[in-house]
Each structure stands twice: as structure tokens, then as C-alpha cells.
Amino acid sequence: MSDIARHIERIRQELPAGTRLVAVSKFHTAETIMEAYEAGQRIFGESRVQELVEKYEVLPKDIEWHFIGHLQTNKVKYIVPFVSLIHSVDSEKLLSVIESEAAKCDRVVDCLLEIHVAQEDSKYGFTPDSCRELLQGGSSEKYPHVRICGLMGMATQTDDEDCIEREFGALKKLFDEVKGSSAVDSSAFCELSMGMSHDYPLALRHGSTLVRIGTSIFGERVYSCF
Ligand SMILES: *Cc1c(COP(=O)(O)O)cnc(C)c1O
């Protein structure tokens, strides 16, 4: 068994039923991804459009590709034809561009809204209030080619576990509130994407349904590959 297969196996054993593993393969080669594929992994996460498209073209077609990075509006058209889930919808402008590109290829694209919960300054993501406002504005009528399937968030980069747990807890609370409201189709609104290599055990405690793990599967990234 390869190291990658062993890492995937170990992580899978930690996941409760209903929680899925997104293997974050950014900066890793197609050959490396195939090692994970051969271990049965089918969901891969990428954060850059060109890299994702290149990998999509050469790798098996039963891979579910998830986009997890900041998505520029002018690049939406390259991934909309095949992407399975966009985790990182961080503005209404982006949502409206996904809508128009998805309409052109006659698809309904599954998306998560990225929520800014960390203490770190980030240019990206909705605040809990701007998320509520967007959803109460009738997003399913305005964006019929987008299906809002849940929320995504990142905790502060810190060793302070209380801080991380507070942030994941806040995200879970917002998720439950939105799911229970009339603003979304609650049968579609099922995914809470949180947890990375260093903090996924904490995310699992707070109800994560999608953990996005790169380093603990593939090792450290070498940022010169692509
Ligand atoms: C890179 C990345 C991950 C994976 O990070 P690791 O620490 O390598 O597990 C998860 N989520 C997002 C949004 C990322 O950009």
C-alpha cells in the first residue's frame, strides 16, 4: 500500500457516516492524484482554474472535481461545464456570473456560500449577516441555475483550539439557522464544508460534512509544480 493510500484509509476511518473527504490535490501532479484514485478516492479539490482544467482533461471522468479557492468571475466559464461543487462562492457578483454561465450550458451548478468567520482579515466571504440578506432576497428564484447546497468556512490559523472551535461552532449555528429558515430549500441545503489537515478533528465535532484535506494525504506542497 502506498503512503497516500494509507493516509486516505486512516482519515476515512475517522469520518462519521455522512461526512465525505475532499482530497485537496492543488500543486500535486496527475500521477499523484492517480495514486489516490487507485485507493478509491473520487472527490478532489483544486483552487486554481487552469490547473483544475488541465487535470480534468487528462484524468478519469468519474472524478468529482470541487473548486475550493477564490474564483475570479472571468474564469467561471472554464469550470462550469464540469465542476461538481464550488465551495467558495464569496460574493453575489460571483453568484450571478455562475448563474449566467450555468444557464449557457444548461446545467444547475451546486455551490456553497463561503462565510468569513476567522479573526484574520480576509477579503473573501460573506459575513453571517450578508449571507442571511442574500438568501432572504430570494436567491433560488434569482439564480435558477445555481443550487445552494450549504456553507463553507475556514477557521483562524492558530494553535488555540478554543478559538478554532468557537469559529466552527459559529458556522454550524449559522448553517442550522439557515437550513431551518424558509430562505433555502432545506432538502438541498445539507453540506457544511469545514476542516483542513490541522483542524479537521475539531470540525468533525461541529458537524462538518465535507473535510478538505491536502497535506495529511499528499504531504507538503511544492509550490513550483504548476
Ligand atoms: C489548500 C486548502 C485546503 C487544504 O489544506 P491542507 O492544510 O493542506 O489540508 C483546504 N481548504 C482550502 C480552501 C484550501 O485552499
PDB file of C-alpha atoms and ligand atoms in Angstrom, residues 24 26 47 68 152 154 196-198 212-215 221, ligand 1:
ATOM      1  CA  VAL A  24      -7.092  18.637  -1.872  1.00  0.00           C
ATOM      2  CA  LYS A  26      -3.647  21.506  -5.677  1.00  0.00           C
ATOM      3  CA  SER A  47      -8.022  26.049  -6.006  1.00  0.00           C
ATOM      4  CA  ILE A  68     -12.255  25.447  -3.241  1.00  0.00           C
ATOM      5  CA  MET A 152     -18.064  26.657   3.732  1.00  0.00           C
ATOM      6  CA  MET A 154     -12.069  28.382   7.353  1.00  0.00           C
ATOM      7  CA  MET A 196      -8.370  21.065   6.856  1.00  0.00           C
ATOM      8  CA  SER A 197      -5.345  18.929   7.745  1.00  0.00           C
ATOM      9  CA  HIS A 198      -4.592  20.685  11.029  1.00  0.00           C
ATOM     10  CA  ARG A 212     -10.901  19.414   2.719  1.00  0.00           C
ATOM     11  CA  ILE A 213      -7.585  17.702   3.350  1.00  0.00           C
ATOM     12  CA  GLY A 214      -4.377  18.088   1.357  1.00  0.00           C
ATOM     13  CA  THR A 215      -1.163  17.947   3.391  1.00  0.00           C
ATOM     14  CA  ARG A 221       3.038  21.096  -1.289  1.00  0.00           C
TER      15      ARG A 221
HETATM   16  C1  LIG B   1      -5.285  24.235   0.409  1.00  0.00           C
HETATM   17  C2  LIG B   1      -6.635  24.243   1.022  1.00  0.00           C
HETATM   18  C3  LIG B   1      -7.049  23.203   1.870  1.00  0.00           C
HETATM   19  C4  LIG B   1      -6.168  22.041   2.295  1.00  0.00           C
HETATM   20  O1  LIG B   1      -5.211  22.451   3.187  1.00  0.00           O
HETATM   21  P1  LIG B   1      -4.255  21.392   3.971  1.00  0.00           P
HETATM   22  O2  LIG B   1      -3.759  22.161   5.118  1.00  0.00           O
HETATM   23  O3  LIG B   1      -3.170  21.028   3.002  1.00  0.00           O
HETATM   24  O4  LIG B   1      -5.082  20.228   4.349  1.00  0.00           O
HETATM   25  C5  LIG B   1      -8.343  23.250   2.345  1.00  0.00           C
HETATM   26  N1  LIG B   1      -9.188  24.260   2.035  1.00  0.00           N
HETATM   27  C6  LIG B   1      -8.826  25.275   1.227  1.00  0.00           C
HETATM   28  C7  LIG B   1      -9.794  26.341   0.938  1.00  0.00           C
HETATM   29  C8  LIG B   1      -7.526  25.298   0.704  1.00  0.00           C
HETATM   30  O5  LIG B   1      -7.174  26.320  -0.071  1.00  0.00           O
END
